[in-house]
mmCIF file with all atom_site columns, C-alpha atoms in Angstrom:
data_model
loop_
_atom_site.group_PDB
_atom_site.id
_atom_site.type_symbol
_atom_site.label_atom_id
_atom_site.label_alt_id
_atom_site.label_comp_id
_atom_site.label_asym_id
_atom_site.label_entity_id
_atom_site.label_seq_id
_atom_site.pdbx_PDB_ins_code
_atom_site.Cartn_x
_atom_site.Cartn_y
_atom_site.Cartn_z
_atom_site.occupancy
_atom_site.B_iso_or_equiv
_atom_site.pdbx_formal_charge
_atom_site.auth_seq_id
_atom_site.auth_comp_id
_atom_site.auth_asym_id
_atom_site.auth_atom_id
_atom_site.pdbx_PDB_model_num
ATOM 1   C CA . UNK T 1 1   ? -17.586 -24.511 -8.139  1.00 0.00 ? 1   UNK T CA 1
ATOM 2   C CA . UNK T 1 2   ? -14.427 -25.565 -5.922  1.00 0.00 ? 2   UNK T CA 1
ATOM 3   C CA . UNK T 1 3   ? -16.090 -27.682 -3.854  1.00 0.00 ? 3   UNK T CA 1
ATOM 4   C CA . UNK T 1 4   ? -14.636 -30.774 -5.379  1.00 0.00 ? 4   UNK T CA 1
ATOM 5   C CA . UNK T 1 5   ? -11.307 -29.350 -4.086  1.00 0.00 ? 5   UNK T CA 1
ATOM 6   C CA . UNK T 1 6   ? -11.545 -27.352 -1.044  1.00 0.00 ? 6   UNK T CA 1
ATOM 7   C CA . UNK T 1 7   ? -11.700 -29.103 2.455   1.00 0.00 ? 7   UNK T CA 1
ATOM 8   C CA . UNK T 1 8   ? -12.849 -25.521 3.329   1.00 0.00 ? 8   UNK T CA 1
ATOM 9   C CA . UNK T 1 9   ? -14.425 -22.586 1.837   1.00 0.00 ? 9   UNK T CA 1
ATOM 10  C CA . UNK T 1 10  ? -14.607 -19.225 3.296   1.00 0.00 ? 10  UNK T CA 1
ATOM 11  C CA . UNK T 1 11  ? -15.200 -15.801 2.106   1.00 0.00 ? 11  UNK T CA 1
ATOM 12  C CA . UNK T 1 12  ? -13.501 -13.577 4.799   1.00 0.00 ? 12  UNK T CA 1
ATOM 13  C CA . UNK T 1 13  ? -14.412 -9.621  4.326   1.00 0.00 ? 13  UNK T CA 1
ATOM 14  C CA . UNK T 1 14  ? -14.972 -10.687 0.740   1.00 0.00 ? 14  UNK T CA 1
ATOM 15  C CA . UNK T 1 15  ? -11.878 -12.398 -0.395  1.00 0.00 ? 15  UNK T CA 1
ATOM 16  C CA . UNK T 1 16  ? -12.123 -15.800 -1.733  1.00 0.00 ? 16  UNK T CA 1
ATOM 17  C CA . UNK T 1 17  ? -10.580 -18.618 0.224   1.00 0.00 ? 17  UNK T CA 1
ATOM 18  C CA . UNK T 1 18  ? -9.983  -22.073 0.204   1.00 0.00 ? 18  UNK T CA 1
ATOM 19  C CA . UNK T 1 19  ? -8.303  -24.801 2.133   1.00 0.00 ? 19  UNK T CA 1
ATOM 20  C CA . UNK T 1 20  ? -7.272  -27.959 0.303   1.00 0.00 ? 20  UNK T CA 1
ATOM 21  C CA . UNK T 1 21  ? -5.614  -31.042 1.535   1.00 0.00 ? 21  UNK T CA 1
ATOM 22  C CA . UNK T 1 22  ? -1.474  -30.946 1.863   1.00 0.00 ? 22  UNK T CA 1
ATOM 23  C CA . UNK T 1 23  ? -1.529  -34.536 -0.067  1.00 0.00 ? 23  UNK T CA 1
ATOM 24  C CA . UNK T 1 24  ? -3.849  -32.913 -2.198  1.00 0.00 ? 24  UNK T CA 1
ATOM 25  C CA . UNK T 1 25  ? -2.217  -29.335 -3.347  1.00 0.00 ? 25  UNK T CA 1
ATOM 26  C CA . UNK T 1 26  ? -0.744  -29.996 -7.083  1.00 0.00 ? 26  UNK T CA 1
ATOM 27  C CA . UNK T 1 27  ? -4.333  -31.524 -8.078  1.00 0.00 ? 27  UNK T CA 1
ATOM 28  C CA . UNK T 1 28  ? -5.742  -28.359 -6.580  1.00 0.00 ? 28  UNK T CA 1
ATOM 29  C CA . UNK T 1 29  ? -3.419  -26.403 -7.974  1.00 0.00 ? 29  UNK T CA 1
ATOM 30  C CA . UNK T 1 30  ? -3.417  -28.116 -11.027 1.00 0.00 ? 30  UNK T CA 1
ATOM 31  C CA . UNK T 1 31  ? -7.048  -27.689 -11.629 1.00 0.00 ? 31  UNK T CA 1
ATOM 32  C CA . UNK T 1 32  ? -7.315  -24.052 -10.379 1.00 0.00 ? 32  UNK T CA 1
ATOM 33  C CA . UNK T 1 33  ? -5.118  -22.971 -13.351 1.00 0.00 ? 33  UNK T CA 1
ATOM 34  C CA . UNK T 1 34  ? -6.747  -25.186 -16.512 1.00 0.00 ? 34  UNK T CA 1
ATOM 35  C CA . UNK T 1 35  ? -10.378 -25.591 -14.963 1.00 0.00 ? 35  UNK T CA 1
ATOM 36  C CA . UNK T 1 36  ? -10.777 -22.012 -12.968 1.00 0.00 ? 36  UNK T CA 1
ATOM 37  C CA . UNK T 1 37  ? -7.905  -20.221 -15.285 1.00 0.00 ? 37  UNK T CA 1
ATOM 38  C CA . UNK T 1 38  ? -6.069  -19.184 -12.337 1.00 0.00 ? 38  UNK T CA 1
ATOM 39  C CA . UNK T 1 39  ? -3.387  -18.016 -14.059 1.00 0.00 ? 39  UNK T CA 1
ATOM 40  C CA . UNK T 1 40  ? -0.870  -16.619 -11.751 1.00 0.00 ? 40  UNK T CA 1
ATOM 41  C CA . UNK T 1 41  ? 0.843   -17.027 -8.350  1.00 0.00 ? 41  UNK T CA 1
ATOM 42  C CA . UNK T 1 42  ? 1.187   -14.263 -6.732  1.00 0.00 ? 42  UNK T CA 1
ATOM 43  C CA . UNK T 1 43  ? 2.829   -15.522 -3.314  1.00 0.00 ? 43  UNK T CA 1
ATOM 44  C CA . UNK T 1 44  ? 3.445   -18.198 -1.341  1.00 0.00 ? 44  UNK T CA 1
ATOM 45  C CA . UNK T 1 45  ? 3.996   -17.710 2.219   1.00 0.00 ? 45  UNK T CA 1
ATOM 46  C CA . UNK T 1 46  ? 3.780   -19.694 5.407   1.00 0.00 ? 46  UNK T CA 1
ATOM 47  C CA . UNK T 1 47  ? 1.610   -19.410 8.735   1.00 0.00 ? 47  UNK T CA 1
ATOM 48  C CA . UNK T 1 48  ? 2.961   -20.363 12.447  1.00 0.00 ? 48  UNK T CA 1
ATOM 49  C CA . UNK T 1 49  ? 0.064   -21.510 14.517  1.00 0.00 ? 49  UNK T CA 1
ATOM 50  C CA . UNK T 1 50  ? 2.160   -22.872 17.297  1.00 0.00 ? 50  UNK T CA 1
ATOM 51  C CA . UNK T 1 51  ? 1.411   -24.691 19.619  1.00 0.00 ? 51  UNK T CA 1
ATOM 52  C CA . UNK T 1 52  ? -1.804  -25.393 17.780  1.00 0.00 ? 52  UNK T CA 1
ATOM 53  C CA . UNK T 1 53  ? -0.976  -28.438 15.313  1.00 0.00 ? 53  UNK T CA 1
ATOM 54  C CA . UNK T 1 54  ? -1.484  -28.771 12.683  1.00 0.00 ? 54  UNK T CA 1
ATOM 55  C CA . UNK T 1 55  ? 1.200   -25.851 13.175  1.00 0.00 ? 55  UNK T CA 1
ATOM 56  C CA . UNK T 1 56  ? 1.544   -24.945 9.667   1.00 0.00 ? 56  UNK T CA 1
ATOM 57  C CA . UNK T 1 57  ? -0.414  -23.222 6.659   1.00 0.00 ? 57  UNK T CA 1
ATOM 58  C CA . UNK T 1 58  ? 1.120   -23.175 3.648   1.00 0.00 ? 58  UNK T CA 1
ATOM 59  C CA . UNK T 1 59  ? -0.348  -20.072 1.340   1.00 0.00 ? 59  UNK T CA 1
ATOM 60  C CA . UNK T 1 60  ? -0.667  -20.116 -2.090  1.00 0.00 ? 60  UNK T CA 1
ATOM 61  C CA . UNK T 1 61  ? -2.007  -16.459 -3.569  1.00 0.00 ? 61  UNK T CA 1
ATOM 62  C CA . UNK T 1 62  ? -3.527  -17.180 -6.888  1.00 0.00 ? 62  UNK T CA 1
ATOM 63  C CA . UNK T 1 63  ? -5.053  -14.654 -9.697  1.00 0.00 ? 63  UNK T CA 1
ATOM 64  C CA . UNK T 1 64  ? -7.343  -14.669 -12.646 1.00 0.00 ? 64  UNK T CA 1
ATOM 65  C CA . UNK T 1 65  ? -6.622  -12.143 -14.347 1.00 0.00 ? 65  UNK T CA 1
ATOM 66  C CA . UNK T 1 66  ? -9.194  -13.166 -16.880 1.00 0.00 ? 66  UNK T CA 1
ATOM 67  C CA . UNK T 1 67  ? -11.720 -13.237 -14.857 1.00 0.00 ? 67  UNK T CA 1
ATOM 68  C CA . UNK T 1 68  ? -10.909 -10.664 -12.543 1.00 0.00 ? 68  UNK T CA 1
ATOM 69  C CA . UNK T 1 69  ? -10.392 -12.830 -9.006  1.00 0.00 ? 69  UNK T CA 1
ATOM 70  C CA . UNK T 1 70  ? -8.011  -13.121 -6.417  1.00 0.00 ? 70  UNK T CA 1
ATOM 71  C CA . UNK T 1 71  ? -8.190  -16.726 -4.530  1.00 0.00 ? 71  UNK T CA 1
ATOM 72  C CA . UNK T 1 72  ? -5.981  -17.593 -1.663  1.00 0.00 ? 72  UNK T CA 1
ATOM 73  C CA . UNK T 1 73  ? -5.189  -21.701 -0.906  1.00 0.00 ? 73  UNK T CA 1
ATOM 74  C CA . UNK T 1 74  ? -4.149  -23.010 2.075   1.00 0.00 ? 74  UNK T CA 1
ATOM 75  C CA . UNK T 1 75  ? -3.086  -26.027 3.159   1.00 0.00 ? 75  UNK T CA 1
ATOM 76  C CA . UNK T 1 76  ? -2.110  -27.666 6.714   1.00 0.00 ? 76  UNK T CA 1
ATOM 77  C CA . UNK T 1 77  ? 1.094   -29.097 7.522   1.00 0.00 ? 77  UNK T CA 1
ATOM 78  C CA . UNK T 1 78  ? 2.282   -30.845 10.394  1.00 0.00 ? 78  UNK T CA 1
ATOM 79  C CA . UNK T 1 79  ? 4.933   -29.131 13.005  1.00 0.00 ? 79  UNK T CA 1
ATOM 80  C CA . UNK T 1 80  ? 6.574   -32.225 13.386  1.00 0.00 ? 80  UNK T CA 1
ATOM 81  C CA . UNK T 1 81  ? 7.302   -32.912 9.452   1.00 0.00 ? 81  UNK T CA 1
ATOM 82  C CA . UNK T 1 82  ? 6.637   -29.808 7.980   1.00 0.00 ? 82  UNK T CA 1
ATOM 83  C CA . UNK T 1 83  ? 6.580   -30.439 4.432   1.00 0.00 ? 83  UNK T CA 1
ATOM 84  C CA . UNK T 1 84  ? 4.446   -30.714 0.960   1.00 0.00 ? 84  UNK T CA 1
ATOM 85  C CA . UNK T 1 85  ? 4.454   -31.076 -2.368  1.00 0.00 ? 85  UNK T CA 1
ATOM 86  C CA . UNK T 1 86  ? 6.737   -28.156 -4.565  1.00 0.00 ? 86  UNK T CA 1
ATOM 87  C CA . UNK T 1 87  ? 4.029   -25.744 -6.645  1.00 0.00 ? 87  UNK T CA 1
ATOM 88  C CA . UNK T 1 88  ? 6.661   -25.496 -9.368  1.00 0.00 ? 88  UNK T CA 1
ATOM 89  C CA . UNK T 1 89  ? 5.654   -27.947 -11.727 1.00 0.00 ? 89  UNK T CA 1
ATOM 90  C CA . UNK T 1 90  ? 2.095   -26.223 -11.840 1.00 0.00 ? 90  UNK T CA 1
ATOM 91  C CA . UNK T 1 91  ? 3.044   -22.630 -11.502 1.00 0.00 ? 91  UNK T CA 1
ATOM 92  C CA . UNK T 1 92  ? 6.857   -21.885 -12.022 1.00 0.00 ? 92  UNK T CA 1
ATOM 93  C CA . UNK T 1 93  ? 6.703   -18.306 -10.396 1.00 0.00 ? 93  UNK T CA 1
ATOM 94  C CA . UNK T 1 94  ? 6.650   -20.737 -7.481  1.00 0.00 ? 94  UNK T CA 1
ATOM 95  C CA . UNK T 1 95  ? 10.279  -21.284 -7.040  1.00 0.00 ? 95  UNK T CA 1
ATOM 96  C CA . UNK T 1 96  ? 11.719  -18.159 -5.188  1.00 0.00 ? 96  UNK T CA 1
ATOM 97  C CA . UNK T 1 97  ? 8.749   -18.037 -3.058  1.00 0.00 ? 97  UNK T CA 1
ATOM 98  C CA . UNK T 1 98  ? 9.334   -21.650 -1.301  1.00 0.00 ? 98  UNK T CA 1
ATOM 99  C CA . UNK T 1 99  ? 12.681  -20.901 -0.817  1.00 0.00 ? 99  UNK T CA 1
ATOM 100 C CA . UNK T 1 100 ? 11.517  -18.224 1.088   1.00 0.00 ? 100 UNK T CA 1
ATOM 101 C CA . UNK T 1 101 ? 9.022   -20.090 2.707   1.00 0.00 ? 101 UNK T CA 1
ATOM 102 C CA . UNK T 1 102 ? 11.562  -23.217 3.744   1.00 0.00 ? 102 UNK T CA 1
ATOM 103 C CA . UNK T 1 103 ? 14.411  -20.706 4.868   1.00 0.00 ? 103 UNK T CA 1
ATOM 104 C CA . UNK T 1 104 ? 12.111  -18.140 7.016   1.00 0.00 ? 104 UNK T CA 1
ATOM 105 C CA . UNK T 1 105 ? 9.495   -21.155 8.427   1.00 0.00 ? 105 UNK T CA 1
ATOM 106 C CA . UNK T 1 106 ? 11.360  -24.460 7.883   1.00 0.00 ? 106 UNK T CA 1
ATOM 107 C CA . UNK T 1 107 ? 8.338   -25.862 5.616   1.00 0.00 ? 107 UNK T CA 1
ATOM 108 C CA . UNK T 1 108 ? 10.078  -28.351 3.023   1.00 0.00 ? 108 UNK T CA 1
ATOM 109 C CA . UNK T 1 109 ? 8.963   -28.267 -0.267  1.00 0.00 ? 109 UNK T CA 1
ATOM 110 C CA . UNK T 1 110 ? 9.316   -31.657 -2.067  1.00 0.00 ? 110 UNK T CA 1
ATOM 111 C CA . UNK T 1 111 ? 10.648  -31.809 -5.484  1.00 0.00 ? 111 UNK T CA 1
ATOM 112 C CA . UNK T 1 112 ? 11.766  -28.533 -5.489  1.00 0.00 ? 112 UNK T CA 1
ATOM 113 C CA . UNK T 1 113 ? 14.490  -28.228 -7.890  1.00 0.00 ? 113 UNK T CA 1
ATOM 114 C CA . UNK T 1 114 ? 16.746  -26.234 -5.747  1.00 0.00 ? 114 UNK T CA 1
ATOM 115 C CA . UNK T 1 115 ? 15.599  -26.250 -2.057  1.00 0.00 ? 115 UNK T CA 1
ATOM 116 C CA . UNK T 1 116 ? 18.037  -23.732 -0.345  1.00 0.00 ? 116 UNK T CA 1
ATOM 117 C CA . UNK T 1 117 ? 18.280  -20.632 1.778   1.00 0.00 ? 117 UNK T CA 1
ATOM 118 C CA . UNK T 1 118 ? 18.009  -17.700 -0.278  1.00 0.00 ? 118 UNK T CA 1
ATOM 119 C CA . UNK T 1 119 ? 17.608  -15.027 2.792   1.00 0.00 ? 119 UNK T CA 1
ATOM 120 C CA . UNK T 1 120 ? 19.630  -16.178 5.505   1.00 0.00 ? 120 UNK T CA 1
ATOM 121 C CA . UNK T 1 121 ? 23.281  -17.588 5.406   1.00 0.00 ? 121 UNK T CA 1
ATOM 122 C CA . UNK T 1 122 ? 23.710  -21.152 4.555   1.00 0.00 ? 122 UNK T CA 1
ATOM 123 C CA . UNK T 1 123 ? 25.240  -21.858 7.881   1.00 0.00 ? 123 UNK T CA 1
ATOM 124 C CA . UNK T 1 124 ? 22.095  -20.129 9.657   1.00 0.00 ? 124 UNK T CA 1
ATOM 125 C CA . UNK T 1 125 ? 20.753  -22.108 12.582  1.00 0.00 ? 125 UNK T CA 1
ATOM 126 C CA . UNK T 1 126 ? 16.532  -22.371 12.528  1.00 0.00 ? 126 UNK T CA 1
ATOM 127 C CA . UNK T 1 127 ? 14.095  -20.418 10.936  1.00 0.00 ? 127 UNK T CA 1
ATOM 128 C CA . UNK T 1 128 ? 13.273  -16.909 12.094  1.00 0.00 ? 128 UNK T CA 1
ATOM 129 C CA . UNK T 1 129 ? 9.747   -16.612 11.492  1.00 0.00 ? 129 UNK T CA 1
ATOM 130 C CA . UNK T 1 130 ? 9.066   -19.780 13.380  1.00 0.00 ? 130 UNK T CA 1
ATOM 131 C CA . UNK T 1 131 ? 7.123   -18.791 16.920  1.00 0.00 ? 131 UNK T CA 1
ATOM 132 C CA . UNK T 1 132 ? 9.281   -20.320 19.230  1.00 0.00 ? 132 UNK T CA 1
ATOM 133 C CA . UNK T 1 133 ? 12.406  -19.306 17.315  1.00 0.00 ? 133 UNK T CA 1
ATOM 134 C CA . UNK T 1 134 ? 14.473  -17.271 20.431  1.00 0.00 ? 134 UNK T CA 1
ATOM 135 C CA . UNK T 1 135 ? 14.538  -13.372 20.224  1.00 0.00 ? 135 UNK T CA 1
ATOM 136 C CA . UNK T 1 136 ? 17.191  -12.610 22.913  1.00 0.00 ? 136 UNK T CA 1
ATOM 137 C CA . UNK T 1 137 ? 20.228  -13.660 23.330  1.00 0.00 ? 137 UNK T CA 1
ATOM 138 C CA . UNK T 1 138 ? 23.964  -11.372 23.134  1.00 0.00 ? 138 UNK T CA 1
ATOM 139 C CA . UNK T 1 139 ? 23.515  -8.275  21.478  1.00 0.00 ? 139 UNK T CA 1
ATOM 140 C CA . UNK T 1 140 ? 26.627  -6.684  19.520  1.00 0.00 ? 140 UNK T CA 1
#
């Protein structure tokens, strides 16, 4: 059934999951929600691997609530140009959650319609979820 668009399928302790292609992920997407009729994002979070590279997953969190199934997607980005295509033209519930995702990871989104920090302070050096993002440092 998602063969055609998974580089990867697993069924971890019973939950559905895929991995799809980063150059890939609006077709997947795309075809998830008129072919599969999953029709809503849930989440869309990221995934440090460092130092492993690729460094990145990308994690979409879709649901059918049709047919009564929970799929998550993942996709592979690169540490040294973290970045893929925006979900928002497929799913708009999307938006929020890449913001989130580029401002806590660093993981650009492209053609998002307002890529900005919506956590941290504009002026906010690096992204805190990344690995080798430093912990210590003065303490007020």
């Amino acid at each position: 059934m998602l063969e055609d668009i998974a580089v990867d399928i697993k069924n971890p302790f019973g939950e559905e999951a895929i991995e799809v292609a980063p150059d890939n992920i609006l077709n997947a997407l795309g075809r998830l929600k008129r072919d599969h009729k999953f029709e809503r994002l849930t989440s869309v979070t990221g995934v440090d691997r460092y130092p492993a590279e690729p460094r990145f997953e990308v994690v979409y969190h879709l649901q059918s609530v049709a047919n009564k199934r929970r799929l998550r997607v993942k996709a592979r980005v690169s540490g040294a140009n973290p970045e893929i295509e925006s979900a928002v033209p497929v799913y708009r519930s999307a938006d929020w959650y890449e913001r989130e995702t580029f401002d806590l990871f660093g993981i650009r989104f492209r053609n998002h319609p307002d890529l900005r920090r919506i956590m941290m302070p504009e002026d906010w050096e690096g992204h805190p979820l990344r690995k080798d993002y430093p912990v210590t440092g003065t303490r007020y």
